[in-house]
């Protein structure tokens, strides 16, 4: 059985998906609302983290 590896997104890719600016993405990371990792000093966000963030925001709005 294999486990699917999440796609790692760059900050600009997350900006495009969430329709927000660079500062907002880094703010979400800083406040632990968006999970991220560092790969050789480059910030990467798993695609499922973006999905989880969106679902959480929809849940809070309901």
PDB file of N, CA, C and O in Angstrom:
ATOM      1  N   UNK A   1       0.848  -1.178   0.000  1.00  0.00           N
ATOM      2  CA  UNK A   1       0.000   0.000   0.000  1.00  0.00           C
ATOM      3  C   UNK A   1       0.896   1.245   0.000  1.00  0.00           C
ATOM      4  O   UNK A   1       1.786   1.371   0.816  1.00  0.00           O
ATOM      5  N   UNK A   2       0.638   2.152  -0.902  1.00  0.00           N
ATOM      6  CA  UNK A   2       1.430   3.368  -0.979  1.00  0.00           C
ATOM      7  C   UNK A   2       0.613   4.550  -0.491  1.00  0.00           C
ATOM      8  O   UNK A   2      -0.609   4.586  -0.622  1.00  0.00           O
ATOM      9  N   UNK A   3       1.304   5.501   0.075  1.00  0.00           N
ATOM     10  CA  UNK A   3       0.660   6.718   0.559  1.00  0.00           C
ATOM     11  C   UNK A   3       0.933   7.830  -0.436  1.00  0.00           C
ATOM     12  O   UNK A   3       2.076   8.031  -0.846  1.00  0.00           O
ATOM     13  N   UNK A   4      -0.103   8.530  -0.830  1.00  0.00           N
ATOM     14  CA  UNK A   4       0.062   9.624  -1.789  1.00  0.00           C
ATOM     15  C   UNK A   4       0.823  10.773  -1.129  1.00  0.00           C
ATOM     16  O   UNK A   4       0.515  11.174  -0.012  1.00  0.00           O
ATOM     17  N   UNK A   5       1.809  11.270  -1.822  1.00  0.00           N
ATOM     18  CA  UNK A   5       2.584  12.405  -1.337  1.00  0.00           C
ATOM     19  C   UNK A   5       1.879  13.678  -1.787  1.00  0.00           C
ATOM     20  O   UNK A   5       1.542  13.825  -2.963  1.00  0.00           O
ATOM     21  N   UNK A   6       1.644  14.610  -0.847  1.00  0.00           N
ATOM     22  CA  UNK A   6       0.957  15.841  -1.247  1.00  0.00           C
ATOM     23  C   UNK A   6       1.824  16.685  -2.174  1.00  0.00           C
ATOM     24  O   UNK A   6       3.053  16.658  -2.081  1.00  0.00           O
ATOM     25  N   UNK A   7       1.176  17.392  -3.058  1.00  0.00           N
ATOM     26  CA  UNK A   7       1.888  18.340  -3.915  1.00  0.00           C
ATOM     27  C   UNK A   7       2.297  19.520  -3.046  1.00  0.00           C
ATOM     28  O   UNK A   7       1.520  20.006  -2.233  1.00  0.00           O
ATOM     29  N   UNK A   8       3.530  19.978  -3.220  1.00  0.00           N
ATOM     30  CA  UNK A   8       4.009  21.133  -2.475  1.00  0.00           C
ATOM     31  C   UNK A   8       3.875  22.372  -3.344  1.00  0.00           C
ATOM     32  O   UNK A   8       4.380  22.409  -4.466  1.00  0.00           O
ATOM     33  N   UNK A   9       3.194  23.379  -2.817  1.00  0.00           N
ATOM     34  CA  UNK A   9       2.937  24.610  -3.553  1.00  0.00           C
ATOM     35  C   UNK A   9       3.876  25.715  -3.095  1.00  0.00           C
ATOM     36  O   UNK A   9       4.269  25.771  -1.923  1.00  0.00           O
ATOM     37  N   UNK A  10       4.205  26.611  -4.000  1.00  0.00           N
ATOM     38  CA  UNK A  10       4.998  27.789  -3.653  1.00  0.00           C
ATOM     39  C   UNK A  10       4.058  28.861  -3.107  1.00  0.00           C
ATOM     40  O   UNK A  10       2.830  28.780  -3.271  1.00  0.00           O
ATOM     41  N   UNK A  11       4.637  29.870  -2.485  1.00  0.00           N
ATOM     42  CA  UNK A  11       3.820  30.977  -1.970  1.00  0.00           C
ATOM     43  C   UNK A  11       3.034  31.644  -3.110  1.00  0.00           C
ATOM     44  O   UNK A  11       1.831  31.890  -2.951  1.00  0.00           O
ATOM     45  N   UNK A  12       3.646  31.935  -4.265  1.00  0.00           N
ATOM     46  CA  UNK A  12       2.847  32.526  -5.353  1.00  0.00           C
ATOM     47  C   UNK A  12       1.686  31.633  -5.812  1.00  0.00           C
ATOM     48  O   UNK A  12       0.612  32.141  -6.158  1.00  0.00           O
ATOM     49  N   UNK A  13       1.872  30.314  -5.795  1.00  0.00           N
ATOM     50  CA  UNK A  13       0.781  29.416  -6.172  1.00  0.00           C
ATOM     51  C   UNK A  13      -0.356  29.482  -5.154  1.00  0.00           C
ATOM     52  O   UNK A  13      -1.540  29.473  -5.527  1.00  0.00           O
ATOM     53  N   UNK A  14      -0.009  29.565  -3.882  1.00  0.00           N
ATOM     54  CA  UNK A  14      -1.033  29.694  -2.831  1.00  0.00           C
ATOM     55  C   UNK A  14      -1.725  31.042  -2.948  1.00  0.00           C
ATOM     56  O   UNK A  14      -2.949  31.138  -2.794  1.00  0.00           O
ATOM     57  N   UNK A  15      -0.960  32.089  -3.236  1.00  0.00           N
ATOM     58  CA  UNK A  15      -1.551  33.415  -3.439  1.00  0.00           C
ATOM     59  C   UNK A  15      -2.621  33.353  -4.522  1.00  0.00           C
ATOM     60  O   UNK A  15      -3.715  33.906  -4.354  1.00  0.00           O
ATOM     61  N   UNK A  16      -2.320  32.677  -5.617  1.00  0.00           N
ATOM     62  CA  UNK A  16      -3.265  32.574  -6.729  1.00  0.00           C
ATOM     63  C   UNK A  16      -4.493  31.764  -6.332  1.00  0.00           C
ATOM     64  O   UNK A  16      -5.621  32.136  -6.672  1.00  0.00           O
ATOM     65  N   UNK A  17      -4.294  30.670  -5.600  1.00  0.00           N
ATOM     66  CA  UNK A  17      -5.432  29.826  -5.212  1.00  0.00           C
ATOM     67  C   UNK A  17      -6.358  30.529  -4.227  1.00  0.00           C
ATOM     68  O   UNK A  17      -7.573  30.371  -4.305  1.00  0.00           O
ATOM     69  N   UNK A  18      -5.775  31.279  -3.290  1.00  0.00           N
ATOM     70  CA  UNK A  18      -6.594  31.957  -2.281  1.00  0.00           C
ATOM     71  C   UNK A  18      -7.002  33.366  -2.676  1.00  0.00           C
ATOM     72  O   UNK A  18      -7.788  34.007  -1.976  1.00  0.00           O
ATOM     73  N   UNK A  19      -6.413  33.860  -3.774  1.00  0.00           N
ATOM     74  CA  UNK A  19      -6.708  35.224  -4.249  1.00  0.00           C
ATOM     75  C   UNK A  19      -6.358  36.261  -3.174  1.00  0.00           C
ATOM     76  O   UNK A  19      -7.143  37.164  -2.875  1.00  0.00           O
ATOM     77  N   UNK A  20      -5.182  36.086  -2.564  1.00  0.00           N
ATOM     78  CA  UNK A  20      -4.685  37.018  -1.560  1.00  0.00           C
ATOM     79  C   UNK A  20      -3.236  37.381  -1.892  1.00  0.00           C
ATOM     80  O   UNK A  20      -2.609  36.760  -2.746  1.00  0.00           O
ATOM     81  N   UNK A  21      -2.708  38.353  -1.190  1.00  0.00           N
ATOM     82  CA  UNK A  21      -1.345  38.796  -1.426  1.00  0.00           C
ATOM     83  C   UNK A  21      -0.307  37.980  -0.658  1.00  0.00           C
ATOM     84  O   UNK A  21      -0.637  37.170   0.219  1.00  0.00           O
ATOM     85  N   UNK A  22       0.935  38.255  -0.968  1.00  0.00           N
ATOM     86  CA  UNK A  22       2.070  37.562  -0.363  1.00  0.00           C
ATOM     87  C   UNK A  22       2.092  37.746   1.153  1.00  0.00           C
ATOM     88  O   UNK A  22       2.296  36.780   1.904  1.00  0.00           O
ATOM     89  N   UNK A  23       1.862  38.964   1.608  1.00  0.00           N
ATOM     90  CA  UNK A  23       1.881  39.245   3.041  1.00  0.00           C
ATOM     91  C   UNK A  23       0.831  38.424   3.777  1.00  0.00           C
ATOM     92  O   UNK A  23       1.082  37.902   4.865  1.00  0.00           O
ATOM     93  N   UNK A  24      -0.347  38.287   3.189  1.00  0.00           N
ATOM     94  CA  UNK A  24      -1.422  37.521   3.817  1.00  0.00           C
ATOM     95  C   UNK A  24      -1.049  36.046   3.927  1.00  0.00           C
ATOM     96  O   UNK A  24      -1.298  35.413   4.961  1.00  0.00           O
ATOM     97  N   UNK A  25      -0.429  35.485   2.898  1.00  0.00           N
ATOM     98  CA  UNK A  25      -0.021  34.077   2.946  1.00  0.00           C
ATOM     99  C   UNK A  25       0.985  33.878   4.073  1.00  0.00           C
ATOM    100  O   UNK A  25       0.856  32.952   4.883  1.00  0.00           O
ATOM    101  N   UNK A  26       1.986  34.748   4.156  1.00  0.00           N
ATOM    102  CA  UNK A  26       2.976  34.621   5.225  1.00  0.00           C
ATOM    103  C   UNK A  26       2.352  34.851   6.604  1.00  0.00           C
ATOM    104  O   UNK A  26       2.763  34.226   7.589  1.00  0.00           O
ATOM    105  N   UNK A  27       1.341  35.707   6.703  1.00  0.00           N
ATOM    106  CA  UNK A  27       0.627  35.908   7.954  1.00  0.00           C
ATOM    107  C   UNK A  27      -0.110  34.640   8.365  1.00  0.00           C
ATOM    108  O   UNK A  27      -0.094  34.256   9.535  1.00  0.00           O
ATOM    109  N   UNK A  28      -0.747  33.977   7.413  1.00  0.00           N
ATOM    110  CA  UNK A  28      -1.442  32.715   7.702  1.00  0.00           C
ATOM    111  C   UNK A  28      -0.457  31.645   8.158  1.00  0.00           C
ATOM    112  O   UNK A  28      -0.763  30.848   9.055  1.00  0.00           O
ATOM    113  N   UNK A  29       0.724  31.624   7.567  1.00  0.00           N
ATOM    114  CA  UNK A  29       1.762  30.671   7.978  1.00  0.00           C
ATOM    115  C   UNK A  29       2.253  31.022   9.385  1.00  0.00           C
ATOM    116  O   UNK A  29       2.368  30.154  10.257  1.00  0.00           O
ATOM    117  N   UNK A  30       2.543  32.292   9.619  1.00  0.00           N
ATOM    118  CA  UNK A  30       3.074  32.751  10.908  1.00  0.00           C
ATOM    119  C   UNK A  30       2.118  32.448  12.056  1.00  0.00           C
ATOM    120  O   UNK A  30       2.538  32.086  13.160  1.00  0.00           O
ATOM    121  N   UNK A  31       0.813  32.571  11.803  1.00  0.00           N
ATOM    122  CA  UNK A  31      -0.196  32.341  12.839  1.00  0.00           C
ATOM    123  C   UNK A  31      -0.670  30.891  12.885  1.00  0.00           C
ATOM    124  O   UNK A  31      -1.642  30.580  13.576  1.00  0.00           O
ATOM    125  N   UNK A  32       0.011  30.021  12.145  1.00  0.00           N
ATOM    126  CA  UNK A  32      -0.263  28.571  12.125  1.00  0.00           C
ATOM    127  C   UNK A  32      -1.658  28.225  11.614  1.00  0.00           C
ATOM    128  O   UNK A  32      -2.206  27.190  11.965  1.00  0.00           O
ATOM    129  N   UNK A  33      -2.228  29.102  10.822  1.00  0.00           N
ATOM    130  CA  UNK A  33      -3.527  28.806  10.206  1.00  0.00           C
ATOM    131  C   UNK A  33      -3.327  28.064   8.884  1.00  0.00           C
ATOM    132  O   UNK A  33      -4.274  27.485   8.343  1.00  0.00           O
ATOM    133  N   UNK A  34      -2.091  28.101   8.384  1.00  0.00           N
ATOM    134  CA  UNK A  34      -1.732  27.423   7.141  1.00  0.00           C
ATOM    135  C   UNK A  34      -0.415  26.697   7.394  1.00  0.00           C
ATOM    136  O   UNK A  34       0.585  27.325   7.764  1.00  0.00           O
ATOM    137  N   UNK A  35      -0.437  25.384   7.232  1.00  0.00           N
ATOM    138  CA  UNK A  35       0.744  24.562   7.478  1.00  0.00           C
ATOM    139  C   UNK A  35       1.746  24.742   6.344  1.00  0.00           C
ATOM    140  O   UNK A  35       1.357  24.829   5.171  1.00  0.00           O
ATOM    141  N   UNK A  36       3.025  24.813   6.706  1.00  0.00           N
ATOM    142  CA  UNK A  36       4.061  24.913   5.679  1.00  0.00           C
ATOM    143  C   UNK A  36       5.329  24.236   6.166  1.00  0.00           C
ATOM    144  O   UNK A  36       5.489  23.963   7.358  1.00  0.00           O
ATOM    145  N   UNK A  37       6.219  23.958   5.218  1.00  0.00           N
ATOM    146  CA  UNK A  37       7.536  23.408   5.535  1.00  0.00           C
ATOM    147  C   UNK A  37       8.573  24.222   4.783  1.00  0.00           C
ATOM    148  O   UNK A  37       8.236  24.979   3.864  1.00  0.00           O
ATOM    149  N   UNK A  38       9.824  24.063   5.191  1.00  0.00           N
ATOM    150  CA  UNK A  38      10.918  24.698   4.466  1.00  0.00           C
ATOM    151  C   UNK A  38      11.722  23.621   3.757  1.00  0.00           C
ATOM    152  O   UNK A  38      12.065  22.600   4.347  1.00  0.00           O
ATOM    153  N   UNK A  39      12.015  23.858   2.491  1.00  0.00           N
ATOM    154  CA  UNK A  39      12.860  22.972   1.701  1.00  0.00           C
ATOM    155  C   UNK A  39      14.037  23.806   1.231  1.00  0.00           C
ATOM    156  O   UNK A  39      13.878  24.689   0.390  1.00  0.00           O
ATOM    157  N   UNK A  40      15.206  23.552   1.837  1.00  0.00           N
ATOM    158  CA  UNK A  40      16.408  24.331   1.520  1.00  0.00           C
ATOM    159  C   UNK A  40      16.151  25.837   1.588  1.00  0.00           C
ATOM    160  O   UNK A  40      16.544  26.593   0.709  1.00  0.00           O
ATOM    161  N   UNK A  41      15.430  26.265   2.620  1.00  0.00           N
ATOM    162  CA  UNK A  41      15.177  27.685   2.818  1.00  0.00           C
ATOM    163  C   UNK A  41      13.995  28.233   2.047  1.00  0.00           C
ATOM    164  O   UNK A  41      13.630  29.390   2.211  1.00  0.00           O
ATOM    165  N   UNK A  42      13.379  27.412   1.216  1.00  0.00           N
ATOM    166  CA  UNK A  42      12.210  27.849   0.436  1.00  0.00           C
ATOM    167  C   UNK A  42      10.944  27.349   1.119  1.00  0.00           C
ATOM    168  O   UNK A  42      10.833  26.173   1.449  1.00  0.00           O
ATOM    169  N   UNK A  43       9.998  28.234   1.314  1.00  0.00           N
ATOM    170  CA  UNK A  43       8.740  27.888   1.971  1.00  0.00           C
ATOM    171  C   UNK A  43       7.847  27.134   0.991  1.00  0.00           C
ATOM    172  O   UNK A  43       7.655  27.556  -0.148  1.00  0.00           O
ATOM    173  N   UNK A  44       7.304  25.991   1.429  1.00  0.00           N
ATOM    174  CA  UNK A  44       6.401  25.192   0.611  1.00  0.00           C
ATOM    175  C   UNK A  44       5.181  24.820   1.446  1.00  0.00           C
ATOM    176  O   UNK A  44       5.286  24.520   2.632  1.00  0.00           O
ATOM    177  N   UNK A  45       4.023  24.836   0.790  1.00  0.00           N
ATOM    178  CA  UNK A  45       2.763  24.562   1.465  1.00  0.00           C
ATOM    179  C   UNK A  45       2.122  23.341   0.801  1.00  0.00           C
ATOM    180  O   UNK A  45       1.891  23.339  -0.411  1.00  0.00           O
ATOM    181  N   UNK A  46       1.838  22.296   1.583  1.00  0.00           N
ATOM    182  CA  UNK A  46       1.170  21.125   1.001  1.00  0.00           C
ATOM    183  C   UNK A  46      -0.216  21.507   0.474  1.00  0.00           C
ATOM    184  O   UNK A  46      -0.920  22.303   1.103  1.00  0.00           O
ATOM    185  N   UNK A  47      -0.587  20.934  -0.672  1.00  0.00           N
ATOM    186  CA  UNK A  47      -1.879  21.286  -1.265  1.00  0.00           C
ATOM    187  C   UNK A  47      -3.038  20.982  -0.324  1.00  0.00           C
ATOM    188  O   UNK A  47      -4.008  21.722  -0.268  1.00  0.00           O
ATOM    189  N   UNK A  48      -2.912  19.915   0.474  1.00  0.00           N
ATOM    190  CA  UNK A  48      -4.004  19.590   1.407  1.00  0.00           C
ATOM    191  C   UNK A  48      -4.146  20.653   2.494  1.00  0.00           C
ATOM    192  O   UNK A  48      -5.237  20.855   3.018  1.00  0.00           O
ATOM    193  N   UNK A  49      -3.058  21.363   2.819  1.00  0.00           N
ATOM    194  CA  UNK A  49      -3.137  22.427   3.823  1.00  0.00           C
ATOM    195  C   UNK A  49      -3.998  23.582   3.319  1.00  0.00           C
ATOM    196  O   UNK A  49      -4.754  24.181   4.089  1.00  0.00           O
ATOM    197  N   UNK A  50      -3.875  23.886   2.032  1.00  0.00           N
ATOM    198  CA  UNK A  50      -4.709  24.941   1.437  1.00  0.00           C
ATOM    199  C   UNK A  50      -6.168  24.498   1.450  1.00  0.00           C
ATOM    200  O   UNK A  50      -7.064  25.260   1.828  1.00  0.00           O
ATOM    201  N   UNK A  51      -6.402  23.251   1.078  1.00  0.00           N
ATOM    202  CA  UNK A  51      -7.760  22.704   1.086  1.00  0.00           C
ATOM    203  C   UNK A  51      -8.342  22.739   2.495  1.00  0.00           C
ATOM    204  O   UNK A  51      -9.485  23.181   2.703  1.00  0.00           O
ATOM    205  N   UNK A  52      -7.563  22.295   3.491  1.00  0.00           N
ATOM    206  CA  UNK A  52      -8.032  22.290   4.874  1.00  0.00           C
ATOM    207  C   UNK A  52      -8.345  23.705   5.360  1.00  0.00           C
ATOM    208  O   UNK A  52      -9.322  23.918   6.079  1.00  0.00           O
ATOM    209  N   UNK A  53      -7.514  24.665   4.967  1.00  0.00           N
ATOM    210  CA  UNK A  53      -7.749  26.053   5.356  1.00  0.00           C
ATOM    211  C   UNK A  53      -9.078  26.544   4.782  1.00  0.00           C
ATOM    212  O   UNK A  53      -9.879  27.147   5.490  1.00  0.00           O
ATOM    213  N   UNK A  54      -9.320  26.278   3.509  1.00  0.00           N
ATOM    214  CA  UNK A  54     -10.554  26.720   2.866  1.00  0.00           C
ATOM    215  C   UNK A  54     -11.766  26.072   3.530  1.00  0.00           C
ATOM    216  O   UNK A  54     -12.744  26.758   3.852  1.00  0.00           O
ATOM    217  N   UNK A  55     -11.701  24.765   3.764  1.00  0.00           N
ATOM    218  CA  UNK A  55     -12.816  24.058   4.404  1.00  0.00           C
ATOM    219  C   UNK A  55     -13.062  24.626   5.803  1.00  0.00           C
ATOM    220  O   UNK A  55     -14.211  24.836   6.206  1.00  0.00           O
ATOM    221  N   UNK A  56     -11.991  24.916   6.541  1.00  0.00           N
ATOM    222  CA  UNK A  56     -12.135  25.508   7.872  1.00  0.00           C
ATOM    223  C   UNK A  56     -12.794  26.872   7.834  1.00  0.00           C
ATOM    224  O   UNK A  56     -13.629  27.192   8.672  1.00  0.00           O
ATOM    225  N   UNK A  57     -12.421  27.676   6.848  1.00  0.00           N
ATOM    226  CA  UNK A  57     -13.016  29.011   6.701  1.00  0.00           C
ATOM    227  C   UNK A  57     -14.503  28.901   6.363  1.00  0.00           C
ATOM    228  O   UNK A  57     -15.310  29.677   6.883  1.00  0.00           O
ATOM    229  N   UNK A  58     -14.853  27.942   5.525  1.00  0.00           N
ATOM    230  CA  UNK A  58     -16.262  27.749   5.167  1.00  0.00           C
ATOM    231  C   UNK A  58     -17.042  27.292   6.405  1.00  0.00           C
ATOM    232  O   UNK A  58     -18.149  27.762   6.667  1.00  0.00           O
ATOM    233  N   UNK A  59     -16.428  26.402   7.201  1.00  0.00           N
ATOM    234  CA  UNK A  59     -17.074  25.916   8.428  1.00  0.00           C
ATOM    235  C   UNK A  59     -17.313  27.041   9.422  1.00  0.00           C
ATOM    236  O   UNK A  59     -18.347  27.094  10.089  1.00  0.00           O
ATOM    237  N   UNK A  60     -16.353  27.954   9.548  1.00  0.00           N
ATOM    238  CA  UNK A  60     -16.506  29.091  10.466  1.00  0.00           C
ATOM    239  C   UNK A  60     -17.586  30.056   9.995  1.00  0.00           C
ATOM    240  O   UNK A  60     -18.259  30.678  10.813  1.00  0.00           O
ATOM    241  N   UNK A  61     -17.744  30.172   8.693  1.00  0.00           N
ATOM    242  CA  UNK A  61     -18.717  31.114   8.141  1.00  0.00           C
ATOM    243  C   UNK A  61     -20.147  30.586   8.256  1.00  0.00           C
ATOM    244  O   UNK A  61     -21.098  31.362   8.221  1.00  0.00           O
ATOM    245  N   UNK A  62     -20.281  29.266   8.374  1.00  0.00           N
ATOM    246  CA  UNK A  62     -21.624  28.662   8.413  1.00  0.00           C
ATOM    247  C   UNK A  62     -22.297  28.831   9.748  1.00  0.00           C
ATOM    248  O   UNK A  62     -21.751  29.112  10.742  1.00  0.00           O
TER     249      UNK A  62
END
